[in-house]
Each structure stands twice: as structure tokens, then as C-alpha cells.
XYZ file of C-alpha atoms in Angstrom:
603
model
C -23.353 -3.389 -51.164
C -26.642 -2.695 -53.817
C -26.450 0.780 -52.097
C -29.827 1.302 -54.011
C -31.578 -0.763 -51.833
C -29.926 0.457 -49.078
C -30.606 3.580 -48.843
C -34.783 2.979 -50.011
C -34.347 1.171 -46.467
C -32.924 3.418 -44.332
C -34.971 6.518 -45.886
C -37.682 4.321 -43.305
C -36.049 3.586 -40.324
C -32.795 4.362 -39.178
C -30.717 2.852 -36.575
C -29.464 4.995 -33.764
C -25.605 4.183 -34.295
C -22.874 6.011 -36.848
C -19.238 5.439 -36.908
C -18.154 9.133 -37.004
C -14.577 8.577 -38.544
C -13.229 7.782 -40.836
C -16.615 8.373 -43.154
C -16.341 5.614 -44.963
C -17.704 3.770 -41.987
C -20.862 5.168 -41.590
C -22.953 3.196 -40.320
C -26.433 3.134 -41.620
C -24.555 2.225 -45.045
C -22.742 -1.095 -43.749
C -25.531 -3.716 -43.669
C -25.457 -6.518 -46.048
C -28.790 -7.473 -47.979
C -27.763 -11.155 -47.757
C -29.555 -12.508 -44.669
C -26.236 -13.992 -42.157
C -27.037 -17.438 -40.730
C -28.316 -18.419 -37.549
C -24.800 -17.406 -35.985
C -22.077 -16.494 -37.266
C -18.185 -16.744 -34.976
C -15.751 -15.373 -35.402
C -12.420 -16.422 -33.254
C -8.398 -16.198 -34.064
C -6.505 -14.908 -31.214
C -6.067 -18.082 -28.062
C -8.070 -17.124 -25.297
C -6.533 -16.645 -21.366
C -7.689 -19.659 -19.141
C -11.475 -19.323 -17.688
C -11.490 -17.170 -14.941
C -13.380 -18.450 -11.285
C -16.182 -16.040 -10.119
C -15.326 -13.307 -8.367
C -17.147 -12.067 -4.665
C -19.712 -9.784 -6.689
C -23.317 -10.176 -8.184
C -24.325 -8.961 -11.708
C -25.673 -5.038 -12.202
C -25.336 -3.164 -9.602
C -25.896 0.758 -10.944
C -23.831 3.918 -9.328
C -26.161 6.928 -10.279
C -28.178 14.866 -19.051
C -28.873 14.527 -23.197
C -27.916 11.822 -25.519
C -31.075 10.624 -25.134
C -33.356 13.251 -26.418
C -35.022 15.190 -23.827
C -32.653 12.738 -21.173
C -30.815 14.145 -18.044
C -26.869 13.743 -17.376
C -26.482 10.526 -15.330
C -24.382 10.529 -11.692
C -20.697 9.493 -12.950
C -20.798 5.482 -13.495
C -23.901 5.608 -12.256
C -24.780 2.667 -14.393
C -21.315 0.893 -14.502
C -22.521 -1.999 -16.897
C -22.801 0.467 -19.643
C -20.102 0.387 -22.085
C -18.981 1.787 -25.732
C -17.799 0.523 -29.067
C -14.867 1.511 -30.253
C -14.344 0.604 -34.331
C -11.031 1.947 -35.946
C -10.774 4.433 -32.869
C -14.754 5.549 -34.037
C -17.594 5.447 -31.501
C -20.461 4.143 -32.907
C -22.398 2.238 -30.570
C -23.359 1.597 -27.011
C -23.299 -2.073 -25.423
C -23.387 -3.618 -21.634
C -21.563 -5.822 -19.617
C -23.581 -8.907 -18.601
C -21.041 -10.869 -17.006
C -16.953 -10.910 -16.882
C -16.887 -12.000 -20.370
C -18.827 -10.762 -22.615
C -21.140 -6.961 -23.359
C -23.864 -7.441 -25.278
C -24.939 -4.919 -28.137
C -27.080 -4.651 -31.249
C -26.501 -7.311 -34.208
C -25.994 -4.490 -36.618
C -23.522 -2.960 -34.712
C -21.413 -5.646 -35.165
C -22.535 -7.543 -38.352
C -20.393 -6.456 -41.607
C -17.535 -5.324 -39.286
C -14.223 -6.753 -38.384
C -14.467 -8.020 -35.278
C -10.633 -7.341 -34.148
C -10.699 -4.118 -35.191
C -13.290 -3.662 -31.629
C -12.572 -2.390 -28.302
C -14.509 -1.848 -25.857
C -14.352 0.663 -22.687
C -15.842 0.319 -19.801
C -15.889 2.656 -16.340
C -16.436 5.575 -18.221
C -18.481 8.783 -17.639
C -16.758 11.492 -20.291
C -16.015 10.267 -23.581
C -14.092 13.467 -24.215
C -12.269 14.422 -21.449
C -10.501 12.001 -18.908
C -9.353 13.209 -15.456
C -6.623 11.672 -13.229
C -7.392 8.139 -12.335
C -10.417 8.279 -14.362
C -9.415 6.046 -17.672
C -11.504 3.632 -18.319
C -10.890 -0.006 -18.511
C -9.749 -1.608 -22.567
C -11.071 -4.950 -23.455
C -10.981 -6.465 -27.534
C -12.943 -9.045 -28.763
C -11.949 -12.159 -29.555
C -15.295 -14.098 -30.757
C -18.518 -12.523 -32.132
C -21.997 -14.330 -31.812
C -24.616 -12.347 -33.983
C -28.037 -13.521 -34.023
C -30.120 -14.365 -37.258
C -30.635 -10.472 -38.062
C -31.857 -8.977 -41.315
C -32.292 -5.249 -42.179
C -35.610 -6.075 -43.971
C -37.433 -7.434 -40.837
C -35.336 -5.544 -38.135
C -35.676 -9.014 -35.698
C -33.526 -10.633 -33.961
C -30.888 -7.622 -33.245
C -28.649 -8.603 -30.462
C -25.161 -9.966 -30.502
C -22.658 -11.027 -27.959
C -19.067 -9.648 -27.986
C -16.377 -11.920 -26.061
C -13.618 -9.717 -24.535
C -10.177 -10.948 -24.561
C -9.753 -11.534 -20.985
C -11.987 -10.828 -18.345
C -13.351 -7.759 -16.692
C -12.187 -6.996 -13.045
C -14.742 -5.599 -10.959
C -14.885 -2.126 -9.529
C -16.665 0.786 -8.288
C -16.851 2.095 -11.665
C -17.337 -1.531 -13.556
C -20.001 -4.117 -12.847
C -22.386 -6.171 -14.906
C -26.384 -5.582 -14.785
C -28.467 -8.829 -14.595
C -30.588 -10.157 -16.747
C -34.440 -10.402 -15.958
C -36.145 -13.436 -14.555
C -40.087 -13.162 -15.158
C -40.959 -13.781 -12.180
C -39.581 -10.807 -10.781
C -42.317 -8.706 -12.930
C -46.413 -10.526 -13.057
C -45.450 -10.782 -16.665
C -42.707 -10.720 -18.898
C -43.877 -8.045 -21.113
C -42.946 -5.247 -18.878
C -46.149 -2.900 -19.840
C -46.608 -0.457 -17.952
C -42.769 -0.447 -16.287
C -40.713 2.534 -15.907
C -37.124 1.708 -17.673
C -34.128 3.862 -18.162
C -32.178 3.834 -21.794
C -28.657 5.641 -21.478
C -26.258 6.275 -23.564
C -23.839 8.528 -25.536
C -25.655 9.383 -28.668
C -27.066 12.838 -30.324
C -28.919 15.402 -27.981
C -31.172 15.838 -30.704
C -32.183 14.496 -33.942
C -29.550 15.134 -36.502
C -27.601 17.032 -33.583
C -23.940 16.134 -31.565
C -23.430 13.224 -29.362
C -23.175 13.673 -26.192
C -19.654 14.254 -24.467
C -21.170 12.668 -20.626
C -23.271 9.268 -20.291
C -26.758 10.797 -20.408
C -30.469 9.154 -19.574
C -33.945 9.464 -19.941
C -36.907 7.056 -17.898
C -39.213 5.754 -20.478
C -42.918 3.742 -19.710
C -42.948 0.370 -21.972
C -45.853 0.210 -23.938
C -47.619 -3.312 -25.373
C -46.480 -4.541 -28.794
C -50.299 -3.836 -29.730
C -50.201 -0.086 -28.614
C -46.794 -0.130 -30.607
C -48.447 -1.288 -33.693
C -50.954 1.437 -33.258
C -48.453 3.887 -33.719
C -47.395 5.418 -36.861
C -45.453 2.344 -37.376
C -46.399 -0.249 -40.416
C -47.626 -2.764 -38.318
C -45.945 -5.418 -39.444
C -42.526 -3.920 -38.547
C -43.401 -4.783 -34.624
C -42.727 -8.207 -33.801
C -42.755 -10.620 -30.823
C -39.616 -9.771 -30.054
C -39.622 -6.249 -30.052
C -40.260 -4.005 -27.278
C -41.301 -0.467 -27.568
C -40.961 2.063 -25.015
C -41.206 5.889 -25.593
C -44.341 8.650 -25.478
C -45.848 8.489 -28.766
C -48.087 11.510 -28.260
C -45.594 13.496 -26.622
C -42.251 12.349 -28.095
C -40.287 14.377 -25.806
C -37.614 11.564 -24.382
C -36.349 9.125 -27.101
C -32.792 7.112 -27.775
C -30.910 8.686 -31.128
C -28.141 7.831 -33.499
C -25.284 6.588 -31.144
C -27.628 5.098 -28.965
C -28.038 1.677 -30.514
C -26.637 -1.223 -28.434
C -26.918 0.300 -25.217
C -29.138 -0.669 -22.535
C -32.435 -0.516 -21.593
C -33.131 -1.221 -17.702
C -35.704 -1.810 -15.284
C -35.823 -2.199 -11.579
C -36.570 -5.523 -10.096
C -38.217 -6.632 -6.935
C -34.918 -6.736 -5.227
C -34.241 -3.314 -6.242
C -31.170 -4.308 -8.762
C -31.589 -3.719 -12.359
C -32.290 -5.789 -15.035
C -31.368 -5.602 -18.755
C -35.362 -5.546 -20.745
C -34.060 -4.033 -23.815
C -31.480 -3.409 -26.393
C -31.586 0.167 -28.725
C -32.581 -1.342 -31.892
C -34.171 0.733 -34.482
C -36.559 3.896 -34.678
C -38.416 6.409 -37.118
C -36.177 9.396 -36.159
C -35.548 10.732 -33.028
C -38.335 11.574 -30.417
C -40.807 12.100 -33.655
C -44.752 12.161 -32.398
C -46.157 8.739 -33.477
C -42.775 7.091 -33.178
C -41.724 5.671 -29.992
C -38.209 4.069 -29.872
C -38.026 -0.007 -30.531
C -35.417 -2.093 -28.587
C -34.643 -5.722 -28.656
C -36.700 -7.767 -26.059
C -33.912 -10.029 -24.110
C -36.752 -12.358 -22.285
C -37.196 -13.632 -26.219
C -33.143 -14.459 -25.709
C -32.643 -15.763 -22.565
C -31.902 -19.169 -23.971
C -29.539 -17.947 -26.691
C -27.699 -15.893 -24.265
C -27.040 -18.837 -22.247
C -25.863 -20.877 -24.548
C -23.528 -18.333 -26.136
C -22.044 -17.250 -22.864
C -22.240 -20.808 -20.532
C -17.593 -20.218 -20.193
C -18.734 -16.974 -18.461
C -19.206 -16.366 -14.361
C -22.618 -14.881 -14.245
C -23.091 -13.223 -10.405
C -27.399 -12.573 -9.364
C -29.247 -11.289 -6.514
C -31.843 -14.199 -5.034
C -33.775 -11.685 -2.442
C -30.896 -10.635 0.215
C -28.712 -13.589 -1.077
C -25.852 -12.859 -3.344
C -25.612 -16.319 -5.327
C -22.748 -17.646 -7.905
C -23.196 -19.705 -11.006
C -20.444 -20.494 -14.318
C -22.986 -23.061 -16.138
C -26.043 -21.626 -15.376
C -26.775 -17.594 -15.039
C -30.576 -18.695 -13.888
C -30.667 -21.498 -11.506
C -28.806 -20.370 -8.277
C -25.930 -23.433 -6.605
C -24.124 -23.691 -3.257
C -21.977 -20.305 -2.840
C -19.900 -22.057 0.146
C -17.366 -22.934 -2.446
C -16.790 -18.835 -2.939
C -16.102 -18.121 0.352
C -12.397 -17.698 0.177
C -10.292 -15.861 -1.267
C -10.621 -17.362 -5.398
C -7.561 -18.693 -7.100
C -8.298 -17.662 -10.377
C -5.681 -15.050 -12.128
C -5.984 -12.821 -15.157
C -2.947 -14.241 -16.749
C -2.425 -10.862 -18.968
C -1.653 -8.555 -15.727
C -1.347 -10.992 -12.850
C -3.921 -9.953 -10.578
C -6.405 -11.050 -8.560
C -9.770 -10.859 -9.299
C -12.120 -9.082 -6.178
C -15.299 -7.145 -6.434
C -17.910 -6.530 -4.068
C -21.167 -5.537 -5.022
C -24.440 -7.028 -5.997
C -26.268 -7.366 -9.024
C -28.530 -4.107 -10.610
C -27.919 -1.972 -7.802
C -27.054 1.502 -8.764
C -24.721 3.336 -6.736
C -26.057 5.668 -4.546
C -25.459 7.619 -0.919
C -25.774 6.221 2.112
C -28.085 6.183 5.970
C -28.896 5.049 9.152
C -29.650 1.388 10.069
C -30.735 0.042 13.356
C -30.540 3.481 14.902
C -32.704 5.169 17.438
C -34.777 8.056 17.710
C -32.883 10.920 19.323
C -34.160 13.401 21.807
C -35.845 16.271 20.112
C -32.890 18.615 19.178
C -30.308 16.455 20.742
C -28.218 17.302 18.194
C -28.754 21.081 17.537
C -25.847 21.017 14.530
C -27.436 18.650 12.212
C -29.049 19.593 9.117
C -30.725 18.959 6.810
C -30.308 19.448 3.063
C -33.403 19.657 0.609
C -33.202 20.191 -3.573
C -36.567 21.477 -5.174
C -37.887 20.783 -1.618
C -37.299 17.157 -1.575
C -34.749 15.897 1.170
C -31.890 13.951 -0.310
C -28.820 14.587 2.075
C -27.507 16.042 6.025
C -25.392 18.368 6.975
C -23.751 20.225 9.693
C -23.730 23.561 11.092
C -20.487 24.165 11.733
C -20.566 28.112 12.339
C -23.411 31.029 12.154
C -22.786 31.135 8.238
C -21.269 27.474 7.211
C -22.600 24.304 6.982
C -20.322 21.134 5.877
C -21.586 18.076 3.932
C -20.343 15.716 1.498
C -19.386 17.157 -1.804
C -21.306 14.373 -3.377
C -24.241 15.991 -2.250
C -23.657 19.081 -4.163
C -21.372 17.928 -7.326
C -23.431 18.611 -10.190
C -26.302 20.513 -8.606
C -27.735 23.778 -8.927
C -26.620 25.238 -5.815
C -29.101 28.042 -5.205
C -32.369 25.605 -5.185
C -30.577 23.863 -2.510
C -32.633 24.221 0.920
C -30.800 23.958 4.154
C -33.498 23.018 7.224
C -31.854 23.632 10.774
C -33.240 23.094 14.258
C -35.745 19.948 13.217
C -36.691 17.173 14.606
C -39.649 15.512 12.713
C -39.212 16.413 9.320
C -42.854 14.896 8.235
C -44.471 17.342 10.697
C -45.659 20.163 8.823
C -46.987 22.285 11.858
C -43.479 22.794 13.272
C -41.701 25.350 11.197
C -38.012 25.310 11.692
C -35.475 27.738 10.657
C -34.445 27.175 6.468
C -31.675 29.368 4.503
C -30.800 28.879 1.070
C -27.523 28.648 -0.354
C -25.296 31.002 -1.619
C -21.895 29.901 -2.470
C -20.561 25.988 -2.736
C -17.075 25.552 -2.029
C -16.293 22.187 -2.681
C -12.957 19.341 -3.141
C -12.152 18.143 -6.015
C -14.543 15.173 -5.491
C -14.924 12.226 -7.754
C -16.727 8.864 -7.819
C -13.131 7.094 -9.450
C -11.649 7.238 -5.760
C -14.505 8.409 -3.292
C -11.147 11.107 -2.057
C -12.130 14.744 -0.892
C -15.634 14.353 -0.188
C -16.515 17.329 1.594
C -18.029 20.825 0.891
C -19.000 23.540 2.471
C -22.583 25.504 2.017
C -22.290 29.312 2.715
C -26.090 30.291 3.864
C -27.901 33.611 2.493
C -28.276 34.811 5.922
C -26.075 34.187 9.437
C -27.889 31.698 11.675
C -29.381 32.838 15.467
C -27.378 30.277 18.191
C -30.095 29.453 20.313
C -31.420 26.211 22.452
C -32.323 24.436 19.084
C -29.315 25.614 16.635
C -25.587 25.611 18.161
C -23.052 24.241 15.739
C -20.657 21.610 16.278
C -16.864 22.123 17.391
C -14.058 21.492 15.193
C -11.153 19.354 16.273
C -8.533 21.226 18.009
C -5.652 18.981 15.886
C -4.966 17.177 13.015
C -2.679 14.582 15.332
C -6.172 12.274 16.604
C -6.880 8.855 15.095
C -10.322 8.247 17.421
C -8.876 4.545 17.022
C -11.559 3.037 19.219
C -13.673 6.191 20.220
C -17.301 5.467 20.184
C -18.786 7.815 17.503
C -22.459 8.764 16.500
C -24.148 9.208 13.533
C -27.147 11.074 13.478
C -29.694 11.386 10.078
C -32.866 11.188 8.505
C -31.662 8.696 6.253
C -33.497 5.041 5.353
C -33.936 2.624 8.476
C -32.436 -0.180 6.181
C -31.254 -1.211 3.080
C -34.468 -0.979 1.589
C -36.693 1.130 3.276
C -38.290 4.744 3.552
C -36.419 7.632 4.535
C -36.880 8.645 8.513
C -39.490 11.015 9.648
C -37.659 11.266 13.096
C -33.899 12.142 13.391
C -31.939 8.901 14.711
C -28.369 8.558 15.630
C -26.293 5.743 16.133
C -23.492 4.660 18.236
C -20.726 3.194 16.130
C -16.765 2.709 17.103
C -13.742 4.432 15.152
C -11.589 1.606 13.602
C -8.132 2.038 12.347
C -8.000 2.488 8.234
C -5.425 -1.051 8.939
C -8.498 -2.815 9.935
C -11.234 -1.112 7.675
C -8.299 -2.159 4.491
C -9.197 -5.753 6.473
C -12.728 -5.702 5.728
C -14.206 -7.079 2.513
C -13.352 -3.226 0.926
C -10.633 -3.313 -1.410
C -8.040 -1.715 0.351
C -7.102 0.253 -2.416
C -10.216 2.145 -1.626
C -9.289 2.894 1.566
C -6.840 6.334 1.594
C -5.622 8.146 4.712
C -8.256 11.151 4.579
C -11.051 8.256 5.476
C -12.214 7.332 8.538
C -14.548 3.780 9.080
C -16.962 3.396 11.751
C -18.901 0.333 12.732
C -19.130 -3.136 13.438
C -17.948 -5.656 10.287
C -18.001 -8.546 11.816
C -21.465 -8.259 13.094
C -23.247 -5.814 10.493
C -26.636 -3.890 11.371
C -25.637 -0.774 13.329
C -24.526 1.845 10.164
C -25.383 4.583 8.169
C -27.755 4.674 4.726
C -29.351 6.354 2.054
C -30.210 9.655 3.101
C -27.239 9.883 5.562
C -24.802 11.191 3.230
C -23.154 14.621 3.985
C -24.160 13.835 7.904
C -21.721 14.372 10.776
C -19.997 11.772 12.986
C -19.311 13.402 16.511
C -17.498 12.210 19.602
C -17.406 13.591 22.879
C -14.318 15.361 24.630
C -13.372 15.293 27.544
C -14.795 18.700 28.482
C -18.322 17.360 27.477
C -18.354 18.825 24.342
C -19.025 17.206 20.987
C -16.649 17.686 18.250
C -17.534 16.508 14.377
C -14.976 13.620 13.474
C -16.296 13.103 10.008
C -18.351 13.298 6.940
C -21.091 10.471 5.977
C -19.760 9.852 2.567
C -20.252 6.283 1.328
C -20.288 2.586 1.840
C -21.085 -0.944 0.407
C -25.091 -1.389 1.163
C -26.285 -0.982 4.858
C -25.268 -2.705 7.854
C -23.695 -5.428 6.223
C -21.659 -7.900 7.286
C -17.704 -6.901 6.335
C -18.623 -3.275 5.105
C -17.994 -0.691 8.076
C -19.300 2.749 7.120
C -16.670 4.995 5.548
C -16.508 8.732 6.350
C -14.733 12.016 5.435
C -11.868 12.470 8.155
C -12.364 15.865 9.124
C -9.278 16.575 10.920
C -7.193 16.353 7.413
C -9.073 19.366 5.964
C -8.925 21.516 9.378
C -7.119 24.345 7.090
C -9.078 24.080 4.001
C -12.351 24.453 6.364
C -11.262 27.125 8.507
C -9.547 29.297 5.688
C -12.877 28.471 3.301
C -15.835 29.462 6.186
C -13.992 32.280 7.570
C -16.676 34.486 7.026
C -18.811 33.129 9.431
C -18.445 33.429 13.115
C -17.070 30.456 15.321
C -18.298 29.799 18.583
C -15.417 29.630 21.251
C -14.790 26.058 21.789
């Protein structure tokens, strides 16, 4: 290396990745001067047979620093985003486009040895795993770096081929890449993207230990060469995102590779941008610069046409292996596929869509109850906006899903009881505030536990509009065909606003045998869930909004008793993807024992 050079360069800009150990593989010091040709591969190791396309669409996201001035991110929230592992170093951030290949900055892979990479994907903590939380281990076998040079800073983006396939999960899925006319141009000015990643909270500060984000506006290349930027260091395809006058979210070292994101029209999310370069981190005058994949599109297409690329086409999930823009017949991936992943033997299944980040669910083709028909439902508010239900289940206790607390501040949460039009403003119903969260050990890995229980500031009057809902008398009842209701302010469908107007809807109790029948992987299925609905038909379910709601049935004696938790499911009302709640009846104990400071109605 003429180190002399070097370092004039990067006393300008420097990139937002850094092998940590060992030292002498830090970073900013491991770019050649020599510019590499158009593309350079790099392949030894025989490669597994071509995998077919699995029953999933690319990018669907799950939902605090790296990013500089950024917030923690939901665990796997975004479940394309992966790291860089060189010589057991993390160094940079890449995402998975399709079930073969991440794609990542050119300098974080130019200069290096490309089997000396791994990549890990599903992964929330970098520095502490929990049971069943390890993520996923893919190496590369080919490299395909674009024509980048340290003195212009173009053309940063390279693809990295894994050694076998991804398999599709909860906690791993690929985001899609744009099509323009998703946006009115391809620019993006003006849009609202998200950058996430692992890298320093602050400039010259530690990485982050959790995946961490920040929402950043895209600006115009020409307000980006207005900057404090030499102008000619912002080319055509560059993008530049960031506050310049503020400079209080940016990406930082560790950063580079990762993604950039934007939500389409169909409400998935599409990669925009790749962490490139920037003048510090969050400096005034300096907005961060990321490569501009619409410039790409091409190049990533012909680099990756062995791949199966999965994309959202409005409410249509369609397939492709050739072509990861022009949509074919999807009646050949109907059934079951036949391809294998020859290294473990397993079949590959996902289900999910492109871009869509997970998120909780509500109620779809429901109606609009009576006005306190259901005096036990809740409803749950954080810095007075309303994000999730609940249920009153004595004068002090109210139960909802411990998604809807898990990571929270407990004591802004707002608990709203005896409502019935939330958008009316003249009614004023009863609120408390929370005091104490008691909670299962709850995680996104395996959906298992999700229930908690909000202890109120102040007991709660039983009256005509607030009575709470009985508890099961056993822990011996199935429900196997009971007819249920849900009731919530959640969305109306998949894609629209939240209710005004409580609804409820009448759903029947299937066995967990026939819910592990359903397009869910059955693995995902455990005994302490309970799934409601209609798969075969679709439409009648819960949604976004839902979550942490109760599902009652009526007893014999007329009564209504709560038979579970809204807690999470596969979109809305689609076909193959009952709603899946907490069973109630296997936590009887832990609920009892845990609210017993609160007074339970005779039942």
C-alpha cells in the first residue's frame, strides 16, 4: 500500500466500516490505489445445486444508536439486514436480496480474502445470544465488486454469493429491490428512508451491541453538492440522505454496507441505498452518501440471474429465477417445491412477502359492536398514541401481549377502559396509567410466552361500562371448534386505518393439528398457542392494532370467559394463515399468582 497517499485520502472522507480485530485489519487502511477492473470473481469451493424458489416474496421487515442520533429497532425487525464477519472481525453491514447472495459496499470487500467471510443473518444482538436466538452462518464462495476507486468514491457496491442458500424465516427474509414506478421518479427526493445498522453511537464512539435505526429524508444530488461537500465528489450515482443543517441522525463507522430502505406503494420495502462514504459522523454540512441501486439494477441482474428473486406485484406474491423484474406464471409454485439444500437436507419453506416489516396484528371484516358490548376490553396508548388492546381482567390487572410492552417505557403507557369510539373526543372514558409490567420471557425467535400483565395506578370502579372478563375455570379445555370473538380497534384490513369504532369478530377455535396444517410452518406452532379463523376461506381475522386483545367464548352459564391473547399472524385475513393467539388457560397460575393484588369478581 503507498500508505502516504492513503491516509491524505482518508484525512477527507472516511468510510463508515473498521475491522476491529486483529488491528492490522483496519479498515480505512486496506484500499488499493490501483483502480480493480470492471469486475473482479473470485470462486474455488464447488457450489450446491441451484435451489427452486421457495413460497415467499423478497423484504418483508419485522420491526436505538448505531446510527447517530438512531433508535433501537424491534428484534429482526428488518430481517434482510445482515453482518460481515472477516477473521471473526465485524466490520461491515450488508443485506440479503435474494436466497443467494447480500449485497454490501465494494470496499468492504475489495483487498480482502473472500473465504475468509461469513456472513450472519437473523440477528438482533451482536453480543449476547439467547436460547434459540443464533443466527443463521453463510460463507462466500464468489465475489462480484463493481469498478470502484477510492479517488472517485463511485461505483461502491458488491455482491457476495453465499455457499448455499438462505432458508427463510421469521427472523430471515430478503428486501426487494425498487422498481421506479413504484415512486413518480427514481430519485427518491423528498422520501423518508431508514439506514440501520450496527456501527458507532457516535462519532469516534462504540458500536452498537443491538441493530439500531434512524429515518432519514433523501435530498437531490444538487442540494448534496450544495453542501460542504467538493462538488465534484457527488455523482450520478450517489444518493445523499441526512439533515445537513441539523446533523442530528447520520450512519457511522460500522455502518457501511448496510441498507438503506424506503417504503413502496405496496407497503414492502425497497433497497434505495447502500452506506458508502461520509465527512464524519452527523457533522453540520455533511449529510451521509450511499450508493444509488436504481444506477445498478442491470448489474445486479446480471450478477445474480442463478438466484430465486421473490416480489410483491400489488396483492400478488409473484416468482421469478431469470428475471427479478418482469413477473411469470406462479402456478408452477403451488406445491410443495422439490428443491433441497444438499448441505443439511431440508426443505426449503417460507412464507412472507417482499419489504414488509413485521409488525402486530387486527381486525378484518369485523363489525361494529354495541356500545360497551364488551365492557373488558381496553385499550392501550404510548405517548397518547394507540398502538395495542387489552383486557381487564380484575379491578387492578389488565392482560395483553408482552409484545406490546417488551422494550417500552412502562409508565408513559396509557390504559383507556369503558370506550367505545375512540376518535370521539367529547366522551371521556375512564384512563389509568401503569405501574408495574410483569411480563414472559417473550421473544420474536419463537413468538412463545406472549403475554403480560399491566398493574394500574389506581383500582378500577365495576360498573355498567367496565366489568372484567372471567378466567377459565381449567387448564383441561381445547375450545376445538368453539366459536370465539375478537374484539379491537385495530386496522379494517391489511392496509388500512386503524378503527374509530370497536369491532369484534366471530372466528372458530381450530386444533394446533390443523393450524400446523395451514401454510404456517409447523414448527411455529407450540402447545401454549391457540388459532382462530377460517384458512381456507381468509377475510374474517384479526390485524394491526389488535395485538394484546382478548378472544372470549361464552359458557354455558352465559358468561364470557377470555380464551386468548391477540399475539400475531401472517398478514390479515389471508388465505392459509388463521390468526394465532396466546392460550390463556396454560398460564392460569402465572396470572392468578402475578395479579393477586387486585380483586376478582366471583365468576
Amino acid at each position: 500500500f503507498r500508505l502516504g497517499k492513503i491516509l491524505r485520502q482518508v484525512t477527507t472522507f472516511f468510510f463508515r466500516s473498521v475491522y476491529q480485530k486483529p488491528p492490522q485489519f483496519h479498515f480505512r487502511y486496506r484500499f488499493s490505489t490501483t483502480p480493480p477492473p470492471p469486475t473482479t470473481t473470485t470462486t474455488s469451493t464447488p457450489e450446491p445445486p441451484a435451489s427452486s424458489c421457495r413460497d415467499c416474496s423478497c423484504g418483508e421487515r419485522n420491526e436505538d444508536l448505531r446510527v447517530v442520533g438512531g433508535t433501537e429497532t424491534d428484534v429482526n425487525a428488518y430481517p434482510w439486514t445482515t453482518r460481515l464477519i472477516y477473521h471473526n472481525s465485524y466490520g461491515c453491514g450488508s443485506s440479503l436480496i435474494n436466497d443467494r447472495y447480500v449485497i454490501t459496499a465494494a470496499h468492504c470487500a475489495q483487498g480482502f480474502m473472500w473465504f475468509m467471510f461469513r456472513v450472519k443473518f437473523g440477528e438482533h444482538n451482536r453480543c449476547e445470544y439467547k436460547k434459540d436466538e443464533y443466527p443463521m452462518i453463510r460463507y462466500i464462495t464468489r465475489m462480484y465488486v463493481n469498478n470502484f476507486t477510492i479517488t472517485h468514491l463511485t461505483h461502491d457496491l458488491a455482491l457476495l454469493k453465499l455457499n448455499k442458500p438462505v432458508q427463510y424465516s421469521h427472523r430471515v427474509r430478503p428486501v426487494c429491490l425498487p422498481k421506479p414506478s413504484h415512486y413518480e421518479d427514481s430519485l427518491f427526493v423528498g422520501t423518508m428512508a431508514t439506514v440501520a445498522g450496527w456501527g458507532a453511537m457516535s462519532e469516534g464512539g462504540n458500536w452498537s451491541c443491538t441493530l439500531r435505526e434512524a429515518q432519514l429524508p433523501v435530498l437531490s444530488n444538487y442540494e448534496c453538492k450544495n453542501t460542504k461537500y467538493n462538488e465534484s465528489k457527488i455523482q450520478e450515482g450517489h444518493l445523499c440522505a441526512g439533515y445537513p443543517n441539523t446533523a442530528h441522525v447520520d450512519g457511522c463507522t460500522g455502518d457501511s454496507g448496510g441498507p438503506l430502505i424506503a417504503e413502496n406503494k405496496d407497503h414492502a420495502y425497497d433497497l434505495i441505498g447502500v452506506v458508502s462514504f461520509g465527512y464524519g459522523c452527523a457533522r453540520k454540512g455533511f449529510p451521509g452518501v450511499y450508493t444509488r441501486i436504481t444506477k445498478y439494477l442491470d448489474w445486479i441482474k446480471e450478477h445474480t440471474d442463478d438466484a430465486c428473486y421473490l416480489i410483491v406485484i400489488g396483492e400478488e406474491i409473484e416468482y421469478t429465477t431469470d428475471d427479478p423484474y418482469l413477473p411469470v406464471d406462479t402456478e408452477d409454485f403451488t406445491a410443495e417445491p422439490d428443491g433441497f439444500d444438499n448441505m443439511n437436507n431440508e426443505r426449503y419453506r417460507c412464507n412472507c412477502r417482499c419489504g414488509e416489516r413485521n409488525e402486530a396484528p387486527r381486525i378484518t371484516d369485523g363489525v361494529e359492536t354495541a356500545v360497551n358490548e364488551f365492557p373488558w376490553v381496553a385499550r392501550l396508548s404510548y405517548f397518547n398514541t394507540f398502538y395495542c388492546g387489552g383486557t381487564l381482567i380484575n379491578d387492578r390487572y389488565v392482560m395483553t401481549a408482552a409484545h406490546c410492552v417488551k422494550g417500552l417505557m412502562w409508565f408513559i403507557i396509557k390504559v383507556t377502559l369503558g370506550e367505545h369510539n375512540r376518535c370521539n373526543k367529547t366522551y371521556k372514558p375512564e384512563t389509568r396509567f401503569v405501574v408495574e409490567v410483569v411480563a414472559r420471557n417473550f421473544t420474536y425467535t419463537t413468538f412463545k410466552d406472549d403475554i403480560a400483565l399491566l398493574k394500574l395506578n389506581d383500582w378500577v370502579g365495576v360498573g355498567d361500562t367496565i366489568k372484567p372478563i372471567c378466567l377459565p375455570h381449567s387448564d383441561e379445555k381445547d375450545y376445538v371448534g368453539v366459536k370465539a370473538i375478537a374484539a379491537g380497534w385495530g386496522s379494517t384490513n391489511e392496509k388500512g386505518n386503524h378503527s374509530c369504532v370497536l369491532l369484534d369478530v366471530e372466528l372458530p377455535v381450530l386444533s394446533n393439528k390443523e393450524c400446523k396444517n395451514t401454510k404456517y410452518d409447523s414448527e411455529m406452532i407450540d402447545s401454549a398457542m391457540l388459532c382462530a379463523g377460517f384458512p381456507a376461506e381468509g377475510k374474517k381475522d384479526t390485524c394491526q392494532g389488535d395485538s394484546g386483545g382478548p378472544l372470549t367464548a361464552e359458557r354455558e352459564d352465559k358468561r364470557y370467559e377470555l380464551l386468548g391473547v391477540v399475539s400475531w399472524g401472517i398478514g390479515c385475513g389471508r388465505l392459509g394463515y388463521p390468526g394465532v393467539y396466546t392460550r390463556v388457560t396454560k398460564f392460569l397460575y402465572w396470572i392468578r399468582h402475578n395479579s393477586r393484588k387486585g380483586c376478582f369478581c366471583a365468576d
